[in-house]
CSV table of N, CA and C in Angstrom, one decimal:
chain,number,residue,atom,x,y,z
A,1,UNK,N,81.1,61.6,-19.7
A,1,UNK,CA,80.7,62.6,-18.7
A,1,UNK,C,80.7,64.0,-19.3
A,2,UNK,N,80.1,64.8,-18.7
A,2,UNK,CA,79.5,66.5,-19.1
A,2,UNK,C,81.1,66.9,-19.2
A,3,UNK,N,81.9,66.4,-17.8
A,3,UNK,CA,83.6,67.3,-17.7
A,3,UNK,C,84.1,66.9,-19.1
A,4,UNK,N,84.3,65.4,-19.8
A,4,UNK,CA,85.4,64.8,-20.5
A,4,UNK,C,84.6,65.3,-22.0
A,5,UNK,N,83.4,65.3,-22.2
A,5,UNK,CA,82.8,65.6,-23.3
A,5,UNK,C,81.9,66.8,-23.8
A,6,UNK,N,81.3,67.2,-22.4
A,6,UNK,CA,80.2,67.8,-22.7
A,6,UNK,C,80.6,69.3,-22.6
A,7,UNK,N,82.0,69.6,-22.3
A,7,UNK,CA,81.7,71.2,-22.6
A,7,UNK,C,82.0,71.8,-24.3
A,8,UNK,N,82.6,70.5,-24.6
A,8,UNK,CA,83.4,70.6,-26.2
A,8,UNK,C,82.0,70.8,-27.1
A,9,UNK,N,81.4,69.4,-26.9
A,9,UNK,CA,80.5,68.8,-27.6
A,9,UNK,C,79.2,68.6,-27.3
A,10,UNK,N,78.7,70.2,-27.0
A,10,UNK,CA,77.0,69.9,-26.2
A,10,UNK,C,76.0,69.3,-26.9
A,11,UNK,N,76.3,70.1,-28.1
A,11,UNK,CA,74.9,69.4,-28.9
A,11,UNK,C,74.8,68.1,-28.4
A,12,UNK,N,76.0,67.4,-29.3
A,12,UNK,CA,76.2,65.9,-29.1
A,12,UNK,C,75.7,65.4,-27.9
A,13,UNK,N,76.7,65.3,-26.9
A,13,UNK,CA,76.0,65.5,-25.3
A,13,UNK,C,74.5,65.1,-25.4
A,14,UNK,N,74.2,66.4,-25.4
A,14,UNK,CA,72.3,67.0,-24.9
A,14,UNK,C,71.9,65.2,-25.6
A,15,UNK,N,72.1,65.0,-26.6
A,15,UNK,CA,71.5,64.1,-27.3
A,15,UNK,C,71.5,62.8,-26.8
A,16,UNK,N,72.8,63.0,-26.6
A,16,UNK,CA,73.7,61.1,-26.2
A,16,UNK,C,72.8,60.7,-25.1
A,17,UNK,N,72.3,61.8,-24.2
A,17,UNK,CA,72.2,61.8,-23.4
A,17,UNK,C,70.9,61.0,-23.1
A,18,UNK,N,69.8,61.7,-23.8
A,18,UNK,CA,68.5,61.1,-23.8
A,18,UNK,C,68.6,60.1,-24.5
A,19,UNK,N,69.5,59.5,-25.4
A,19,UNK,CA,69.5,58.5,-26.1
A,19,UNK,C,69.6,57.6,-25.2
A,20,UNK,N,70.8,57.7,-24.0
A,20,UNK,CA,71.4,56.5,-23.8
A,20,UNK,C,70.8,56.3,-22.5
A,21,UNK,N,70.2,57.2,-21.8
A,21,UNK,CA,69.9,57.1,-20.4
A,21,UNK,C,69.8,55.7,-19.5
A,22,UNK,N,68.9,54.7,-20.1
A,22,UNK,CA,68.8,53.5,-19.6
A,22,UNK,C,69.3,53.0,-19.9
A,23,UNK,N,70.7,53.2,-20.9
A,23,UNK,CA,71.5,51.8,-21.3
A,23,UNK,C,71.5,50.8,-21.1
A,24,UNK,N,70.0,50.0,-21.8
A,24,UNK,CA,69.6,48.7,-21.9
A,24,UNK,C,70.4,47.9,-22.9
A,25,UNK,N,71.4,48.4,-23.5
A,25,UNK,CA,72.7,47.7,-23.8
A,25,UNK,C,73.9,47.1,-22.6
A,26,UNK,N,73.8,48.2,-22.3
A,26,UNK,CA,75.3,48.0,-21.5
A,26,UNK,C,75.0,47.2,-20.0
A,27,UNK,N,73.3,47.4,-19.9
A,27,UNK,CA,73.2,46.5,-18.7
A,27,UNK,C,73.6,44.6,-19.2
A,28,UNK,N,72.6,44.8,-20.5
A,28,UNK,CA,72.5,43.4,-20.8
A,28,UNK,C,74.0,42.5,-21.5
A,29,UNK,N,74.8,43.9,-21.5
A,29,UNK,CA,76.5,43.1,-22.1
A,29,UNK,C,77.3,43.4,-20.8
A,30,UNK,N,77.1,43.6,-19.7
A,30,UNK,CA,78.0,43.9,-18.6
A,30,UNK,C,79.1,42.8,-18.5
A,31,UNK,N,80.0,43.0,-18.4
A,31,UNK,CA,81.5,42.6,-18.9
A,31,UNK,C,81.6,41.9,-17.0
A,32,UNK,N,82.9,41.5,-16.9
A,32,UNK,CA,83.3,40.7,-15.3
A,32,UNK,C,83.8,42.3,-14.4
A,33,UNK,N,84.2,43.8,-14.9
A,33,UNK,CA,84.4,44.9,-14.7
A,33,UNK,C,82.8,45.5,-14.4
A,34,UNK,N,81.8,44.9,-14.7
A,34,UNK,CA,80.2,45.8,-14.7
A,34,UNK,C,80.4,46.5,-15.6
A,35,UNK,N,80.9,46.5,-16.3
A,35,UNK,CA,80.6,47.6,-17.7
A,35,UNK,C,80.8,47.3,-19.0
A,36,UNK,N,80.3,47.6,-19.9
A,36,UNK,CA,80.4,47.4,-21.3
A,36,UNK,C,80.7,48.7,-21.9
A,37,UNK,N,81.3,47.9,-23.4
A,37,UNK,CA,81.5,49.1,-24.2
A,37,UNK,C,79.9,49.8,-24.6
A,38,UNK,N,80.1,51.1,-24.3
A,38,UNK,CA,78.8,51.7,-24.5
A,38,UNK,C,78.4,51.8,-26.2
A,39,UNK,N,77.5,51.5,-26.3
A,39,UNK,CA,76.3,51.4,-27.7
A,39,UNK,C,76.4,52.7,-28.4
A,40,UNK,N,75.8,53.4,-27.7
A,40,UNK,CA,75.8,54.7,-28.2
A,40,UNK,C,77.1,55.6,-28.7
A,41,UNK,N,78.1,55.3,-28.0
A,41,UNK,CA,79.2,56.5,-28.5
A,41,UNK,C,79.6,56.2,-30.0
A,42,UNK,N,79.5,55.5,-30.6
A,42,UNK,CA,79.8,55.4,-32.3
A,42,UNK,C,78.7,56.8,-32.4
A,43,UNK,N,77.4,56.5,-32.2
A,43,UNK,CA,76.4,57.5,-32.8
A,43,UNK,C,76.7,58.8,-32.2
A,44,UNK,N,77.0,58.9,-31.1
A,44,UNK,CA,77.7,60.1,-30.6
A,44,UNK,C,78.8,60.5,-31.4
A,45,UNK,N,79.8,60.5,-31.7
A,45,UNK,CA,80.8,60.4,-31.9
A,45,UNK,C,81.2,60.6,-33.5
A,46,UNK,N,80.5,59.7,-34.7
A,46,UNK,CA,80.5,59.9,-36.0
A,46,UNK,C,80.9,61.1,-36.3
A,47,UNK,N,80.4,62.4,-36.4
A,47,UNK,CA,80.7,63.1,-36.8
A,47,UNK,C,82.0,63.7,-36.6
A,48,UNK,N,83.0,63.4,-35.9
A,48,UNK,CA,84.0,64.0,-35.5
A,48,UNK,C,85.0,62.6,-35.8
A,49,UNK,N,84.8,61.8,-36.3
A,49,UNK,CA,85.5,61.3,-36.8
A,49,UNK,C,86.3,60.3,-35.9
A,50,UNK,N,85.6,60.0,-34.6
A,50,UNK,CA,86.3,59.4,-33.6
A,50,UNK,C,86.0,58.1,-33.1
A,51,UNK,N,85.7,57.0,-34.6
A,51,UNK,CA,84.7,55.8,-34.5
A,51,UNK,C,86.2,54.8,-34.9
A,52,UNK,N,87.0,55.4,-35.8
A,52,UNK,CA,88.1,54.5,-36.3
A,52,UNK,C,88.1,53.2,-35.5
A,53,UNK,N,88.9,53.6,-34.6
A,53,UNK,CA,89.4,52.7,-33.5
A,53,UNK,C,88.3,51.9,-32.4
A,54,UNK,N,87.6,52.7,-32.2
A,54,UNK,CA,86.3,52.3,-31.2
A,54,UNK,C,85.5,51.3,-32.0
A,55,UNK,N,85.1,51.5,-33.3
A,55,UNK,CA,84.6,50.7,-33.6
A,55,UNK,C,85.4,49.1,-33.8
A,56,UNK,N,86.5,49.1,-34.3
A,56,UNK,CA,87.2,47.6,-33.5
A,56,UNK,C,88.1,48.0,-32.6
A,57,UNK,N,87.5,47.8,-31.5
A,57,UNK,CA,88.4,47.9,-30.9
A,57,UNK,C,89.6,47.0,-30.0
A,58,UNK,N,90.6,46.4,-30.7
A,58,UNK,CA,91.1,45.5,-30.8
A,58,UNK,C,92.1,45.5,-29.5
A,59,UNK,N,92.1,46.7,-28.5
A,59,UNK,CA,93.0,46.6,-27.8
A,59,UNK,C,91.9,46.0,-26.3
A,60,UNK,N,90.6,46.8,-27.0
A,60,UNK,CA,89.6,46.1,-25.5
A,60,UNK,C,89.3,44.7,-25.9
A,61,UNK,N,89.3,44.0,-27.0
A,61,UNK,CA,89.1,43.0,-27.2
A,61,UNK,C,90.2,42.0,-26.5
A,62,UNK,N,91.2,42.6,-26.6
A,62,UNK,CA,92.4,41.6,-26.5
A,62,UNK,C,92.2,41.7,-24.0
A,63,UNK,N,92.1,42.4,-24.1
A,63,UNK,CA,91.6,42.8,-22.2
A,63,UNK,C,90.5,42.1,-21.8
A,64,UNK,N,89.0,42.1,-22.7
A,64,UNK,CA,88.4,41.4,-22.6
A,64,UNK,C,88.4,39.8,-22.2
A,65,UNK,N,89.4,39.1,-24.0
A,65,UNK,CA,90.3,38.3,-23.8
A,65,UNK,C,91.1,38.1,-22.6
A,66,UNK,N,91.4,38.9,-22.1
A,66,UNK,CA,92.7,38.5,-20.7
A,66,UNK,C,92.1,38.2,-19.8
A,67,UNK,N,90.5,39.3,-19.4
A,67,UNK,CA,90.0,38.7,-18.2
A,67,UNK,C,89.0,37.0,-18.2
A,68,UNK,N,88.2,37.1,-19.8
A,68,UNK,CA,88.3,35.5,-19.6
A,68,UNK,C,88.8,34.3,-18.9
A,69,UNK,N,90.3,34.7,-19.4
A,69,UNK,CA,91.5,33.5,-19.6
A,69,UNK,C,92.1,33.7,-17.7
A,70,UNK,N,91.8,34.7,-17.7
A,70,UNK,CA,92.2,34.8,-15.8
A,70,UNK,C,91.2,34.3,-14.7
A,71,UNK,N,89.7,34.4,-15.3
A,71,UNK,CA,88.3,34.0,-14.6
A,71,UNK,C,88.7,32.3,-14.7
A,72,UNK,N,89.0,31.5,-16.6
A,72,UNK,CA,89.1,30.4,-16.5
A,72,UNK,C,90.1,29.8,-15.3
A,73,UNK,N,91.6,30.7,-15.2
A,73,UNK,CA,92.7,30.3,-15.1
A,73,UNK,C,92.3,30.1,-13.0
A,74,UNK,N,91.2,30.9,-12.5
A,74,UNK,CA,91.0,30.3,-11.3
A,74,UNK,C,90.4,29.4,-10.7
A,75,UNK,N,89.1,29.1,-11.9
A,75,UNK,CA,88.5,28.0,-11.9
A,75,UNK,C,89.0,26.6,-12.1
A,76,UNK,N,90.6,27.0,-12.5
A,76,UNK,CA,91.3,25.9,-12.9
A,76,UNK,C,92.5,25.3,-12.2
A,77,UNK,N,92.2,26.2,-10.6
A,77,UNK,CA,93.2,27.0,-9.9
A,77,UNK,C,94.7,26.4,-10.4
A,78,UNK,N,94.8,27.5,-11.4
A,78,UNK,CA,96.5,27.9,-11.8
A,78,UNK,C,96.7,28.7,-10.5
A,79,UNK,N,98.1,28.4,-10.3
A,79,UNK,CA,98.8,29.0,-8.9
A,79,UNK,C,98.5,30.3,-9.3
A,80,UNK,N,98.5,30.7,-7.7
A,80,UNK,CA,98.1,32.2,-7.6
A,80,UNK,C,99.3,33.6,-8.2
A,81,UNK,N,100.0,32.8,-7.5
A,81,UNK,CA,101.6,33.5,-8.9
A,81,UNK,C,101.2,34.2,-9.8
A,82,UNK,N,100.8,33.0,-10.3
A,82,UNK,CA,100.7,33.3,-12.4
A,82,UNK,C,99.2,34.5,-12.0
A,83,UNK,N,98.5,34.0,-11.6
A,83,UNK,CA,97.2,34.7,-11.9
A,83,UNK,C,97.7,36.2,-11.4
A,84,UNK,N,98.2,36.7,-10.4
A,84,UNK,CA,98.6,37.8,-10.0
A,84,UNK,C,99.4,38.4,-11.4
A,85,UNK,N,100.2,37.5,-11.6
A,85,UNK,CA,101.3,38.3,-13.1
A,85,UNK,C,100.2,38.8,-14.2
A,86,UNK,N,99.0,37.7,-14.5
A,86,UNK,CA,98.1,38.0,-15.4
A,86,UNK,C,97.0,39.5,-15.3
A,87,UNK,N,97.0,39.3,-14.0
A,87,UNK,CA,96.3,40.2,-13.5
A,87,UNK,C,97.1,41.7,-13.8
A,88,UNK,N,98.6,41.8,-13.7
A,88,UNK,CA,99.4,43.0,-13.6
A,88,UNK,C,99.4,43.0,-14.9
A,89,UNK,N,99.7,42.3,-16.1
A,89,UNK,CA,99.3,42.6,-17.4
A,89,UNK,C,98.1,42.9,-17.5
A,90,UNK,N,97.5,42.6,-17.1
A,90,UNK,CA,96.1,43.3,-17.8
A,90,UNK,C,96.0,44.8,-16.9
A,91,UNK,N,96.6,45.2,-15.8
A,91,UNK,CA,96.8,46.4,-15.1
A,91,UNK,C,97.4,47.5,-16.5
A,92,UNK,N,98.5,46.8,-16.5
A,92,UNK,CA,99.2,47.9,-18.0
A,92,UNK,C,98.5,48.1,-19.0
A,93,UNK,N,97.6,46.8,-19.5
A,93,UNK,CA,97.1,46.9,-20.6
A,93,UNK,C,95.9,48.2,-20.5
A,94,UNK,N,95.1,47.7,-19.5
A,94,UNK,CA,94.3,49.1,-19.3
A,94,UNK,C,94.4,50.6,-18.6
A,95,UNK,N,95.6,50.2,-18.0
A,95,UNK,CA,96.0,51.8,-18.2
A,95,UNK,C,96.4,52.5,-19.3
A,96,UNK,N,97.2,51.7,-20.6
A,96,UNK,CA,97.7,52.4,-21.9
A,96,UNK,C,96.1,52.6,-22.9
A,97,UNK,N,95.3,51.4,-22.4
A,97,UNK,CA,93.7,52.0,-23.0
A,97,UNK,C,93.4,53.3,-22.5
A,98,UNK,N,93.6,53.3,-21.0
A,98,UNK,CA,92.7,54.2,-20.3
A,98,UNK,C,93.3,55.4,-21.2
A,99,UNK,N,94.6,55.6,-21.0
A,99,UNK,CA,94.8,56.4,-21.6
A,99,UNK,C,94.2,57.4,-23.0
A,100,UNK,N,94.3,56.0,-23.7
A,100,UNK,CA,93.6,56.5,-25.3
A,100,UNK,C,92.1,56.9,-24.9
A,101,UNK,N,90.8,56.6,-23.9
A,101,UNK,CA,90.2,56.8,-24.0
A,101,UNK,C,89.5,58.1,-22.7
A,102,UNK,N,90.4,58.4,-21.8
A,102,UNK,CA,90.4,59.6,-21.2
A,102,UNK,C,91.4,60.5,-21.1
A,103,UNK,N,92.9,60.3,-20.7
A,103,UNK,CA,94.0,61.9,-21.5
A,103,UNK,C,93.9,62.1,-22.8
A,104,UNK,N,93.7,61.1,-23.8
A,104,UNK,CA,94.2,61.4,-25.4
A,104,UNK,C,92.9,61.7,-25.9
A,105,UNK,N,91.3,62.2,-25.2
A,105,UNK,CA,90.5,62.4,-26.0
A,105,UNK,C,89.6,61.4,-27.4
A,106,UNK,N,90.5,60.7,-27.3
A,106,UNK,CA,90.3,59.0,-28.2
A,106,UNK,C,90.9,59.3,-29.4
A,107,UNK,N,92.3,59.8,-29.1
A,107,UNK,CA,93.1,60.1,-30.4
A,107,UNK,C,92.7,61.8,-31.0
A,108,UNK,N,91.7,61.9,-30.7
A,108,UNK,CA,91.9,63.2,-31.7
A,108,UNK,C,93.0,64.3,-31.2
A,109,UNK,N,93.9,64.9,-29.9
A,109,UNK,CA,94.3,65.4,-30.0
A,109,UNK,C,95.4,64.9,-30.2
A,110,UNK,N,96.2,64.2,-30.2
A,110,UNK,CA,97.3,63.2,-30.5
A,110,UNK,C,97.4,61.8,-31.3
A,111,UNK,N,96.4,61.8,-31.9
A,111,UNK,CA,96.4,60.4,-32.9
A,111,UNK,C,97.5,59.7,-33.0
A,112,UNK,N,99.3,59.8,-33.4
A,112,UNK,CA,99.8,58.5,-33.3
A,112,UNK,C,100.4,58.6,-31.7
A,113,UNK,N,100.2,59.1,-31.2
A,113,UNK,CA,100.5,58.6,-29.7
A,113,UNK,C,99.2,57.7,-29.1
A,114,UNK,N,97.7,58.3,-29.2
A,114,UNK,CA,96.4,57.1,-29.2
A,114,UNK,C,97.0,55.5,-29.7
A,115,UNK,N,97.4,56.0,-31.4
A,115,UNK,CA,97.5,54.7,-31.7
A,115,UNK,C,98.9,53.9,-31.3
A,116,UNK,N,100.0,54.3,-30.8
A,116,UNK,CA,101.3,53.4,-30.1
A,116,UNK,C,100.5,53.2,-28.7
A,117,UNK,N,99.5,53.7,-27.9
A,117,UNK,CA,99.1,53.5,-26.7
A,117,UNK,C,98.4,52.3,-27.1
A,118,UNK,N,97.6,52.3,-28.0
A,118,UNK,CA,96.5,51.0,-28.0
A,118,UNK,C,97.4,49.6,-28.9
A,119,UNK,N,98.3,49.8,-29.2
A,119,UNK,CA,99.2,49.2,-29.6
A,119,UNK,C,100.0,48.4,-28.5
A,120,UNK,N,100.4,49.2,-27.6
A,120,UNK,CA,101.3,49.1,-26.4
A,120,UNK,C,100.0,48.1,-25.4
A,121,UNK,N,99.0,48.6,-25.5
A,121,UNK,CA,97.8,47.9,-24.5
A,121,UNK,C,97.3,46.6,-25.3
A,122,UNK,N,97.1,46.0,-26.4
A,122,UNK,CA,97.4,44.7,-27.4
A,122,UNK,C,98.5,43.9,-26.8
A,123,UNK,N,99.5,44.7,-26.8
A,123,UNK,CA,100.9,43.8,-26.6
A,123,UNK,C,100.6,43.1,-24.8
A,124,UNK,N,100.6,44.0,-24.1
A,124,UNK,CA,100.7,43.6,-22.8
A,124,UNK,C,99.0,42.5,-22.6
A,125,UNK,N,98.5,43.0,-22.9
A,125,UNK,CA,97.3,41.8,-23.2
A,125,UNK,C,97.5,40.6,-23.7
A,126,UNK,N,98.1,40.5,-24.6
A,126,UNK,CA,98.6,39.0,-25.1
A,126,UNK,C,99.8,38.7,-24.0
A,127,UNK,N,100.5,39.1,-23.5
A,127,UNK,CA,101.6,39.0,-22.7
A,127,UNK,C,100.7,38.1,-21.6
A,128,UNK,N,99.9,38.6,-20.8
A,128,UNK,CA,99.1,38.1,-19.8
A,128,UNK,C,98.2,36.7,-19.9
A,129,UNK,N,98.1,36.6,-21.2
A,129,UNK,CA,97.5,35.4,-22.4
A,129,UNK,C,98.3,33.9,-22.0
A,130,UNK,N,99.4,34.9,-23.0
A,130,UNK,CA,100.6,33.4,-22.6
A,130,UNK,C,100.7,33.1,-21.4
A,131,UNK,N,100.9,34.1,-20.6
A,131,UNK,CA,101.0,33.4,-18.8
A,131,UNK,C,100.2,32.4,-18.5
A,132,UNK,N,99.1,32.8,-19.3
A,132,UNK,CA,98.0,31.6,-18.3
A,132,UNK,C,97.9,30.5,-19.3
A,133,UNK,N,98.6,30.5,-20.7
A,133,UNK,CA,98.1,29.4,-21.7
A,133,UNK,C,98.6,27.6,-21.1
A,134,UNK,N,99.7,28.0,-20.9
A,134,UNK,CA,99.9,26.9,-20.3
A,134,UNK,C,100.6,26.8,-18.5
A,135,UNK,N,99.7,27.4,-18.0
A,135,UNK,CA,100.3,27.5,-16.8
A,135,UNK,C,99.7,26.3,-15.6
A,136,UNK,N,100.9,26.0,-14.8
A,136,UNK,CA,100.2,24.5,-14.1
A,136,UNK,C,99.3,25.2,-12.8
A,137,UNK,N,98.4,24.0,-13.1
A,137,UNK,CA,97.8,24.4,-11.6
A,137,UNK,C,98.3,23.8,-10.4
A,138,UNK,N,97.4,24.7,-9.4
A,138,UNK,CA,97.8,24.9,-7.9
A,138,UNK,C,96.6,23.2,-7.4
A,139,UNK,N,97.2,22.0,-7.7
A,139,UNK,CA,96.6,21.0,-7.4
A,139,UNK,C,96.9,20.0,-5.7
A,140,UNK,N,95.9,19.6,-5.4
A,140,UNK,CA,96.2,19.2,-4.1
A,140,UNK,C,97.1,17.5,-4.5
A,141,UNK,N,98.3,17.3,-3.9
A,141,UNK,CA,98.8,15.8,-3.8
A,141,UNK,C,98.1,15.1,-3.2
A,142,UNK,N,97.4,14.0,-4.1
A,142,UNK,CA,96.7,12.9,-3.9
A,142,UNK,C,97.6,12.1,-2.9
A,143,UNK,N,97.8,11.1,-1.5
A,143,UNK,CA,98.4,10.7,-1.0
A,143,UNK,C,97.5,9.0,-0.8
């Protein structure tokens, strides 16, 4: 957005901007959230050196991962228990993202606190993983 980016970085901005407009990426990878990681911000972004992490980004992967395993985990109806615990892991996990990717600027003004955040949001992602790896389901007694 123009507030989070565009007063720092207008050039950039002005550009990203006509580049990305129809994000015929992000419609066609729309995630179970409606959104995808956007296409364009590596090319935005290169020059300032703020691709490290974005480009793998291993803590959305692992969230990604969680909501999967929580879409399977009701198709499979695992008790609603577990799915709610899954669910609050993946709450933490994306708020220690959120973090890296809206207070911390994506690391640049704090880099090892970015990287213990996206660290901390990995961890609780896989946390939510296990809950559901082997969790029993919520099955009706056959009588």
């Amino acid at each position: 957005s123009w507030e989070a980016c565009g007063k720092c970085h207008n050039e950039q901005f002005d550009s990203f901007m006509k580049e990305a407009y129809h994000r015929p990426a992000r419609d066609e990878k729309s995630q179970l959230t409606g959104r995808a990681p956007n296409p364009f911000w590596d090319k935005l972004m290169m020059g300032h050196a703020f691709t490290r992490e974005h480009s793998a980004p291993r803590s959305h992967k692992w969230m990604l991962s969680e909501i999967d395993r929580i879409v399977e985990a009701k198709k499979d109806k695992v008790l609603p228990e577990i799915i709610r615990q899954a669910q609050d892991q993946h709450l933490k996990a994306h708020i220690l993202w959120e973090y890296w990717t809206a207070e911390n600027s994506d690391g640049f003004h704090n880099p090892e606190m970015a990287r213990e955040s996206l660290g901390r949001s990995v961890d609780e992602s896989q946390k939510g993983i296990e809950l559901l790896k082997n969790a029993p389901a919520d099955k009706p007694v056959v009588r």
